[in-house]
XYZ file of C-alpha atoms in Angstrom:
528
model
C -92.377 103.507 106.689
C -90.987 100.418 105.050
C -90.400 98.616 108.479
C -92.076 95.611 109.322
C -94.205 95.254 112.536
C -95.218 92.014 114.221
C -98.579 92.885 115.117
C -99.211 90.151 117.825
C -95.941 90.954 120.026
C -97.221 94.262 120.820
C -100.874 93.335 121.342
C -100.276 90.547 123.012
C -99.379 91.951 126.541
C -102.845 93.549 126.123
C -104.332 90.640 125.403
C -103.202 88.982 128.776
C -103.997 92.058 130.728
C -107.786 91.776 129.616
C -107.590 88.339 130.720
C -105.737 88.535 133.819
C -108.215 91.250 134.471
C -105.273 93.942 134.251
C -102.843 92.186 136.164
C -100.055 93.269 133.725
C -100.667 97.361 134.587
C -100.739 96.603 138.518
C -97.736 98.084 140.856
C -94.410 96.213 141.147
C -95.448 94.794 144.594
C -98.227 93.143 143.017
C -97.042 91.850 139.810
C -93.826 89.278 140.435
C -92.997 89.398 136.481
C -92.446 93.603 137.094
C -89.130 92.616 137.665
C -87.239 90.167 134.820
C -86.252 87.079 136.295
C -83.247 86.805 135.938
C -80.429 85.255 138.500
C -79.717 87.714 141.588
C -75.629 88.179 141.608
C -75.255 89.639 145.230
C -76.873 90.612 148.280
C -77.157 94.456 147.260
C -78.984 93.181 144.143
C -81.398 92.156 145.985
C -81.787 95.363 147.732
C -81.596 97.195 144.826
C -84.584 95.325 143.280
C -86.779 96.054 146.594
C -85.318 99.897 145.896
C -86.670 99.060 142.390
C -90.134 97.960 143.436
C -90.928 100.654 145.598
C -90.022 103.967 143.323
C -92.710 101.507 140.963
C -95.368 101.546 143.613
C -94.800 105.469 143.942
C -94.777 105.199 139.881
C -91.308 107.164 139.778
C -90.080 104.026 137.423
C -91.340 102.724 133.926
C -88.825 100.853 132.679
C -85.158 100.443 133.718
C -82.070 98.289 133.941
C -78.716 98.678 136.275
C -76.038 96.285 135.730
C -72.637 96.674 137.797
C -69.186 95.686 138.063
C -66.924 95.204 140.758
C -63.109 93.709 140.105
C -64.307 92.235 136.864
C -67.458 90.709 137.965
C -71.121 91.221 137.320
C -72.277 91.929 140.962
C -75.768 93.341 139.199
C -77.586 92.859 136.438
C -81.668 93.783 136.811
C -84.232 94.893 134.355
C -87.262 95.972 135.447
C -90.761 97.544 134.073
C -91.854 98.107 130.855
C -90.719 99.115 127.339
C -92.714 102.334 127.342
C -95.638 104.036 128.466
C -97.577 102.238 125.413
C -96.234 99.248 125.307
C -96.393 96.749 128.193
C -94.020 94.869 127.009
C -91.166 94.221 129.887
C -87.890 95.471 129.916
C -85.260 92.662 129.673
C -81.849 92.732 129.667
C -80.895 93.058 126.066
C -83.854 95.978 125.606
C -82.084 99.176 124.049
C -82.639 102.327 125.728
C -81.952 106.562 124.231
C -79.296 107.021 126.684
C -79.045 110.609 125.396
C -75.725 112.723 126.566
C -74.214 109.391 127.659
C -73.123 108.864 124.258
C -70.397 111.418 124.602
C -68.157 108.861 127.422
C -69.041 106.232 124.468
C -67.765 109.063 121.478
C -64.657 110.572 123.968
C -63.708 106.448 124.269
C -63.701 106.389 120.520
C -61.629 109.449 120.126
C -59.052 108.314 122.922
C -59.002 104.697 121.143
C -57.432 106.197 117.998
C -54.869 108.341 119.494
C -53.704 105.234 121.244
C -53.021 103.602 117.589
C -50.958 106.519 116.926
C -54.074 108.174 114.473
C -54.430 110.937 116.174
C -52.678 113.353 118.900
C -54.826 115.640 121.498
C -52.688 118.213 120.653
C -53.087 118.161 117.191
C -54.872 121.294 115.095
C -58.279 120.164 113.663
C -57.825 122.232 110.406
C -54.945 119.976 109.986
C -56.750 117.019 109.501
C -59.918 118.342 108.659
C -59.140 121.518 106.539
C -62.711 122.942 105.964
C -62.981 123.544 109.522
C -60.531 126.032 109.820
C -62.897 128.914 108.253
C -64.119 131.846 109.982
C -61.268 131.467 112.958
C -61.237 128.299 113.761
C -57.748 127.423 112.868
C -56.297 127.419 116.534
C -58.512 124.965 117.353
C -57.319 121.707 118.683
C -58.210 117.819 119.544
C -58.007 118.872 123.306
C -60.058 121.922 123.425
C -63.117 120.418 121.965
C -62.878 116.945 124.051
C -62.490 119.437 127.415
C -65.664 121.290 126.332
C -63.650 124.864 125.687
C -63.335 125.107 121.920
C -65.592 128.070 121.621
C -68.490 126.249 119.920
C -70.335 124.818 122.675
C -73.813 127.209 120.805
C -73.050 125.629 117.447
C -76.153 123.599 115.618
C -78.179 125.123 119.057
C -81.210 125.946 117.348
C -80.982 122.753 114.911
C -84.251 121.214 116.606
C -86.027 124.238 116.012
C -85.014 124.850 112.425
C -85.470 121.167 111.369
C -85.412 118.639 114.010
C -85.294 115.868 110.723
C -81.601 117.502 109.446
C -80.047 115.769 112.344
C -80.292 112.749 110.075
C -78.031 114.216 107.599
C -74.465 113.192 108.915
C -72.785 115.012 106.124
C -74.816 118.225 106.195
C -74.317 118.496 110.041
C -70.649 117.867 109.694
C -70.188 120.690 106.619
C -72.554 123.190 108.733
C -70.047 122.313 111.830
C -66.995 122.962 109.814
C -68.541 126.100 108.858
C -69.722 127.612 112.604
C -68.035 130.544 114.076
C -66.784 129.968 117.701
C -67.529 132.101 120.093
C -64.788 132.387 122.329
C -60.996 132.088 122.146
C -60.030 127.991 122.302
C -58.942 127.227 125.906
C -60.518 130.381 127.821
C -64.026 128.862 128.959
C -65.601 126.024 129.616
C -69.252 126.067 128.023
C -70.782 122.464 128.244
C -70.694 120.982 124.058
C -74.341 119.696 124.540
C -74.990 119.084 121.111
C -71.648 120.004 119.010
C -69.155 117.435 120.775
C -70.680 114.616 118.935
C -70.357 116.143 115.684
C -67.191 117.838 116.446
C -65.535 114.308 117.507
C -67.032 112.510 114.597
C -65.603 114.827 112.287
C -62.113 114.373 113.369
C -62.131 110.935 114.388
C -63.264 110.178 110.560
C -61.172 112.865 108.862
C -58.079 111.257 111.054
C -58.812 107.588 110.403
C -60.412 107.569 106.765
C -62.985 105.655 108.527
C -66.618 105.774 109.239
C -67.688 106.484 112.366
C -69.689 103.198 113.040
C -66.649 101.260 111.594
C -64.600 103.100 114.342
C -67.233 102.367 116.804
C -67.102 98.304 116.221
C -64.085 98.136 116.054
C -62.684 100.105 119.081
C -65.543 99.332 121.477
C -68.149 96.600 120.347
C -66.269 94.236 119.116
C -63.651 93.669 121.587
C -66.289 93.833 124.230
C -68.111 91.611 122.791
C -71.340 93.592 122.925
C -72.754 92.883 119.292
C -76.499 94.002 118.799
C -76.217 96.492 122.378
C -74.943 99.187 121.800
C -75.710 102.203 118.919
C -74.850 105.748 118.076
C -77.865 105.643 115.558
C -79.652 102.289 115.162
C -79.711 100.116 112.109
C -82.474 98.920 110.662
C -84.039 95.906 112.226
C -83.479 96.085 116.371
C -87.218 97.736 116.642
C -88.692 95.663 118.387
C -85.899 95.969 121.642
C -86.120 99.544 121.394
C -87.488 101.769 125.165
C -89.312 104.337 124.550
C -88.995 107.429 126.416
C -91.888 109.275 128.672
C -91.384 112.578 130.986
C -91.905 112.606 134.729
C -93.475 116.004 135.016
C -93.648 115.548 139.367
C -90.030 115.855 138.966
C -89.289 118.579 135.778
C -91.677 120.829 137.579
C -89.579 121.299 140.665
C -86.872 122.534 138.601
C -86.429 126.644 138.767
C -86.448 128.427 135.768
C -84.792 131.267 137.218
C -81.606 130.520 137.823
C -79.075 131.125 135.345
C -76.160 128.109 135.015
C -73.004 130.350 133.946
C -71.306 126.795 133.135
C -73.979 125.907 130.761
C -74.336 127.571 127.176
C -76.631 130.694 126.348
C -79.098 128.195 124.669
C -78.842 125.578 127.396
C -79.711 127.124 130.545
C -82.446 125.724 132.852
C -85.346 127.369 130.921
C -84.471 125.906 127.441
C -83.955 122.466 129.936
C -87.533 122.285 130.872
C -88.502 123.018 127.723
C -86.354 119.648 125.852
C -87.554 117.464 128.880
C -91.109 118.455 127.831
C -90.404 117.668 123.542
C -87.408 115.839 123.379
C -89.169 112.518 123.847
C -91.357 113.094 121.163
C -88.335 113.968 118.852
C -86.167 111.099 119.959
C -88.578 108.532 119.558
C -89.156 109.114 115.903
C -87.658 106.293 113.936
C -85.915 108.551 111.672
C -83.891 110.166 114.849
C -83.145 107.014 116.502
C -81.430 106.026 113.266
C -79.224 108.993 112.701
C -75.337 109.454 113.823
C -75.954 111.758 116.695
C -72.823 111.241 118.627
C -73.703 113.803 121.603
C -77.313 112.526 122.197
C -78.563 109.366 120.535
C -76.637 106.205 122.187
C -78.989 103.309 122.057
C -77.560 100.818 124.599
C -78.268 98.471 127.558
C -77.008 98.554 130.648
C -74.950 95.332 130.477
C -73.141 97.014 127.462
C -72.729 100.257 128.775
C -71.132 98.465 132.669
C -69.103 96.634 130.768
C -67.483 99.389 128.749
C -66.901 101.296 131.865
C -65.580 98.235 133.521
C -63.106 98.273 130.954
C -62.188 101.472 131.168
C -62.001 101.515 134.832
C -58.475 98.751 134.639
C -57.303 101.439 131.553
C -58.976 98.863 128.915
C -58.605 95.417 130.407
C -61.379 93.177 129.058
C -63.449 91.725 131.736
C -63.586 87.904 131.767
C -65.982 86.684 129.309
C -67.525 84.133 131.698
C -69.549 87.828 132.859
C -71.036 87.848 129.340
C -73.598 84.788 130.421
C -75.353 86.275 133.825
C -78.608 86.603 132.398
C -80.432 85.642 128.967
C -79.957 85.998 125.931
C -76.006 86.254 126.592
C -75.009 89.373 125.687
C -72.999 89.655 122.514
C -75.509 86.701 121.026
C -77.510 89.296 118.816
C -76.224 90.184 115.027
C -74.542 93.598 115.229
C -75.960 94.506 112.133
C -79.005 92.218 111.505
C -79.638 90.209 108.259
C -82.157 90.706 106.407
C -84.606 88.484 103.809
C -84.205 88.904 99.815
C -86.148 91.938 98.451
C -88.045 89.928 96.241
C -91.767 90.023 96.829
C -92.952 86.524 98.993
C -95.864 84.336 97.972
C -99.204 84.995 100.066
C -98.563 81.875 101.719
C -94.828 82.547 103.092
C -96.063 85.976 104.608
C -99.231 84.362 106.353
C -96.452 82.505 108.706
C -94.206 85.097 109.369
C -94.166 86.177 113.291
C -95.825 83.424 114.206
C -96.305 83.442 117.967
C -94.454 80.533 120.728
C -97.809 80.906 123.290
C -94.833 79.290 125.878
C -92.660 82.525 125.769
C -94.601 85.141 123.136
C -91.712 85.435 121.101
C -91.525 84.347 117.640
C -89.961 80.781 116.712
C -87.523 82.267 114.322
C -84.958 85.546 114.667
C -87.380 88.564 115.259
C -84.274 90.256 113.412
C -84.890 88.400 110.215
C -88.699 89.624 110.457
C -88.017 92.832 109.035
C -87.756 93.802 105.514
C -84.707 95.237 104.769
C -84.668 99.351 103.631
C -83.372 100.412 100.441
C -80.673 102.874 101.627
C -78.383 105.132 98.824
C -75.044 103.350 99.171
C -71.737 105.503 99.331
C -67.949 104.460 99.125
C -66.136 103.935 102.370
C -62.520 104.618 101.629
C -61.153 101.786 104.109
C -64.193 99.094 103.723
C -66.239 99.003 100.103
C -70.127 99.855 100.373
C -71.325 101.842 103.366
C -75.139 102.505 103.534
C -75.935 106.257 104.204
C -76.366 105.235 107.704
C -72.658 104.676 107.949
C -73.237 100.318 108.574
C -71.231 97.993 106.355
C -73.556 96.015 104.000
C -72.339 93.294 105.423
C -70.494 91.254 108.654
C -68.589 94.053 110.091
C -67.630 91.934 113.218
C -64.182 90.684 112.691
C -64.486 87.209 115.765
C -61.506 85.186 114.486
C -59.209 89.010 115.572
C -61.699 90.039 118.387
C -60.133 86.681 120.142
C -56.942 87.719 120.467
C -57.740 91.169 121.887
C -57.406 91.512 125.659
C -56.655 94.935 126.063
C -58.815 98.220 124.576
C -55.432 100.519 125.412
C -51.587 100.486 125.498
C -50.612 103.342 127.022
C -50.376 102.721 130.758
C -51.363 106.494 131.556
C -54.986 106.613 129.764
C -56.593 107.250 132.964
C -54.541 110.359 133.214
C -55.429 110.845 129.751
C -59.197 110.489 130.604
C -59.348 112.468 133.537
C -56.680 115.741 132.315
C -54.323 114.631 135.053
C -50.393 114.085 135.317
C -48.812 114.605 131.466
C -52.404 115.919 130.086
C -52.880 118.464 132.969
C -51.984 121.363 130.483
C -54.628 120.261 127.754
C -57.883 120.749 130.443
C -59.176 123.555 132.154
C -57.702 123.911 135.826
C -60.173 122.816 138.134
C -63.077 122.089 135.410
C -65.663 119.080 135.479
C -64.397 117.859 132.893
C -61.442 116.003 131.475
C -60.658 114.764 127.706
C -63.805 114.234 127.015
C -65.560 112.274 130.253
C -67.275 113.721 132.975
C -64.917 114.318 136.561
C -66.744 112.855 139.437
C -65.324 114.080 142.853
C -66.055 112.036 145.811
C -66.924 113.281 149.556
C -63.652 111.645 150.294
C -62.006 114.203 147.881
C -60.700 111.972 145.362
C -60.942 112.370 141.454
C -61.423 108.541 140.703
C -64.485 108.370 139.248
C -64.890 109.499 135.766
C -67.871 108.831 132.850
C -70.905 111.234 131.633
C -74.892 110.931 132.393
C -78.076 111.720 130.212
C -80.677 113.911 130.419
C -83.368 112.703 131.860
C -81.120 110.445 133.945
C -79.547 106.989 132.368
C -76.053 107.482 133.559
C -72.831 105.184 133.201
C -69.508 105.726 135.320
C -66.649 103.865 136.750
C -63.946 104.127 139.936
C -60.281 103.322 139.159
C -59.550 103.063 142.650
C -62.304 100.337 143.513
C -62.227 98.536 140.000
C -65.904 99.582 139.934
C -68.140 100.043 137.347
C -71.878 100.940 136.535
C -74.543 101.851 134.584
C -78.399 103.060 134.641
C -80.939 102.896 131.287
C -84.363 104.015 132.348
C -86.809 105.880 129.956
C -88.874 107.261 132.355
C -87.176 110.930 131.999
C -86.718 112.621 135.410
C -83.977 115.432 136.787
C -82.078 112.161 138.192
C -83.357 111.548 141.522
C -84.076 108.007 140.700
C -80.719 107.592 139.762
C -79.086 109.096 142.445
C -81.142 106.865 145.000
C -79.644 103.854 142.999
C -76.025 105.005 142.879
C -76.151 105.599 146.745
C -77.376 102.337 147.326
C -75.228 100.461 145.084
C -72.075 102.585 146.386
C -72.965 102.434 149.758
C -73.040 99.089 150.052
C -70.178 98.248 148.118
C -68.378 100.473 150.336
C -67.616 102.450 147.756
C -67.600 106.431 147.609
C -70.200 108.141 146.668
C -69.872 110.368 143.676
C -70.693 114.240 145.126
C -73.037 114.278 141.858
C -74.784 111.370 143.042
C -75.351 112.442 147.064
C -78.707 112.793 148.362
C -80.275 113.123 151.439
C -83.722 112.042 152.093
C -86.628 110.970 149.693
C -86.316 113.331 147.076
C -82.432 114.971 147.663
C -81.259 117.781 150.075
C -81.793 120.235 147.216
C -83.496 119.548 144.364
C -83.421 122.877 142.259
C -79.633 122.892 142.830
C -78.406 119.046 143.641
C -81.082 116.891 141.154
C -80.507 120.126 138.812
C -77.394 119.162 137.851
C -78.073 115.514 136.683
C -79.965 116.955 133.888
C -77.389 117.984 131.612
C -74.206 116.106 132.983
């Protein structure tokens, strides 16, 4: 597969458990390196990583990380577990994890970064900008409808991981067979949940509008002035293996879920039935190499938790970077890894060169040089970018993309002083959303108990979640790969919220061990 695998990194954990005579597979409460060591912020971290230890004991956890804000400060950052259900290696804070639907709040923060520089408007028509989508009725279609979920194509590229789950690697063929769907209901009339379209739907206009690529756009309107280099994808480059999660299904918890029950907000091929069913292959699917690597904008975020917390904590002061002395909680500082990794010349090594690489520290079990630099760089076609020179077909500069000498003068993501209106479809943009929908321009509306519409962001199936609170300048976010319908994450969120003294999202209530109401509360976590 023309990647490079250090052999002894992934046997090595079970190596030790052998001779610790399985020490490394024993329950959190038994095993004090379950949880990473790293330095406790607050007083509800540390009851957040007893809440941790326990759902390990009743095995409801594999691997996870939380990391939260609260007025600009890291108040937690935990990782806990292990890097998949094969591979004992433990989760640390710069692992990447599938963060599935959660990409669309990363994608909808794209989109809303360019019509603040004046490259887009909301209520612009896509056919304008992008003139091969307006076939087969689709030239009342605008920026709005498809960020608020009611363009009509929320079934569009359905069946595409039936038909060939391997042609959601082809960026350009899923953008031309996007531009060529047929909507299904007049623009503006219905809300259908985008579960797999509003990824390709935004990337098409965002690159059509900026003459960009879409990982260019990312960079530069999210990871570099966040300073989050190396932690957070929309499709992986080459060379970040070995910090990828990989994902495993809680079954306990999928098989609670009814199949009977129709969702009338969800699309035909979305309801709880064709749920069960991606819970049950998705993981497969998603941990293929090839997958992980593709532009995916609805679905295939690879991120940590640090990133993704400090992206909402951002967005939760309308773009205000947080101070960068909350970039060095826990180690290695994040930001500190190559965005796009370097790799070694192509030309064939000498027998005695290759005996040495991934050689082995026994002190830490990492190797002595940059594990990036351990992997041999794929040959990828290589296509002209009309703004930056050669692109490879992944969409990733072949070279530096991160621009440090301009990300130091940044301290602000946004200039318009009403982009949480603009988030949320409130104020000015209350005519471009549905009236009383769940969702806004493209993030997730969380209503409190309190009745407030502060909170704003978008979860994953199968749980990882990442949301903020304007009103409390809070901020947080959940990786876990352990796929469930959410309860774990719920549990979490109340805690965290709780005591904070924060609102609780309605989303995230629950009552009990296991939620009031799990066929209709946990339910909805699924697909939010």
């Amino acid at each position: 597969m023309n990647v490079r695998v250090i052999y002894l990194d992934i046997m090595r954990p079970f190596a030790e458990s052998v001779l610790q005579g399985g020490n490394v597979r024993n329950g959190p409460s038994a095993n004090e390196e379950w949880i990473y060591n790293s330095p406790i912020h607050s007083n509800v971290e540390a009851k957040l990583r007893q809440l941790l230890v326990k759902l390990g004991d009743e095995e409801r956890i594999l691997g996870i990380q939380v990391c939260a804000y609260k007025d600009g400060e890291v108040v937690i950052d935990t990782a806990a577990g292990m890097l998949g259900r094969y591979d004992p290696r433990p989760v640390q804070p710069d692992s990447l994890f599938p963060v599935f639907s959660v990409s669309k709040g990363i994608t909808a923060g794209m989109l809303h970064w360019l019509v603040d520089k004046g490259k887009l408007k909301f209520e612009e028509t896509i056919s304008n900008i992008w003139p091969e989508f307006g076939a087969h009725g689709k030239d009342q279609i605008k920026v709005h409808h498809v960020l608020n979920h009611t363009s009509g194509l929320h079934n569009a590229m359905a069946g595409i991981s039936k038909e060939d789950p391997l042609l959601m690697s082809d960026w350009d063929e899923c953008l031309n067979r996007i531009a060529s769907s047929i909507p299904e209901t007049e623009p503006g009339r219905e809300q259908l949940y985008h579960f797999i379209s509003f990824g390709w739907l935004c990337g098409g206009i965002m690159e059509h509008a900026s003459g960009k690529k879409f990982q260019e756009i990312l960079n530069e309107a999210i990871v570099c002035p966040l300073n989050i280099e190396g932690e957070m994808y929309i499709g992986i480059p080459p060379g970040v293996e070995s910090r990828l999660a990989t994902l495993t299904v809680d079954m306990q918890d999928v098989n609670l879920l009814s199949t009977n029950a129709n969702r009338p907000e969800l699309p035909s091929s979305f309801q709880p039935s064709d749920i069960i069913q991606s819970l049950r292959t998705v993981p497969a699917l998603f941990n293929l190499l090839n997958i992980r690597r593709a532009i995916i904008p609805a679905a295939n975020g690879h991120c940590s938790a640090r990133a993704l917390a400090r992206y909402y904590a951002a967005l939760a002061t309308g773009g205000v970077i947080p101070p960068s002395n909350a970039l060095h909680s826990s180690e290695p500082p994040l930001g500190s890894h190559p965005h796009i990794p370097r790799f070694p010349s192509l030309k064939k090594r000498s027998k005695k060169k290759a005996n040495i690489i991934g050689r082995v520290d026994p002190r830490k079990g990492r190797t002595k040089k940059d594990s990036d630099k351990d992997y041999v760089r794929i040959p990828s076609k290589v296509t002209t970018s009309t703004n930056s020179g050669a692109t490879s077909s992944t969409g990733y500069l072949n070279g530096n993309v991160n621009q440090h000498q301009e990300d130091n003068k940044i301290s602000k993501m946004f200039e318009n002083p009403k982009v949480h209106d603009a988030f949320l479809g409130l104020g000015e943009y209350e005519h471009l959303v549905l009236p009383e929908g769940k969702f806004g321009l493209g993030f997730r509306r969380f209503s409190s108990s309190d009745g407030s519409l502060t909170s704003f962001g978008h979860s994953g199936m199968g749980g990882s979640t990442g949301f903020c609170d304007i009103k409390h300048n809070f901020a947080i976010a959940v990786t876990l790969n352990k796929m469930s319908l959410g309860s774990v994450t719920k549990r979490i969120v109340e805690l965290v919220c709780t005591e904070l003294n924060i609102p609780v999202p309605i989303d995230f209530e629950i009552a009990g061990e296991r939620g009031a109401d799990i066929q209709k509360v946990l339910g909805k976590a699924v697909i939010n």
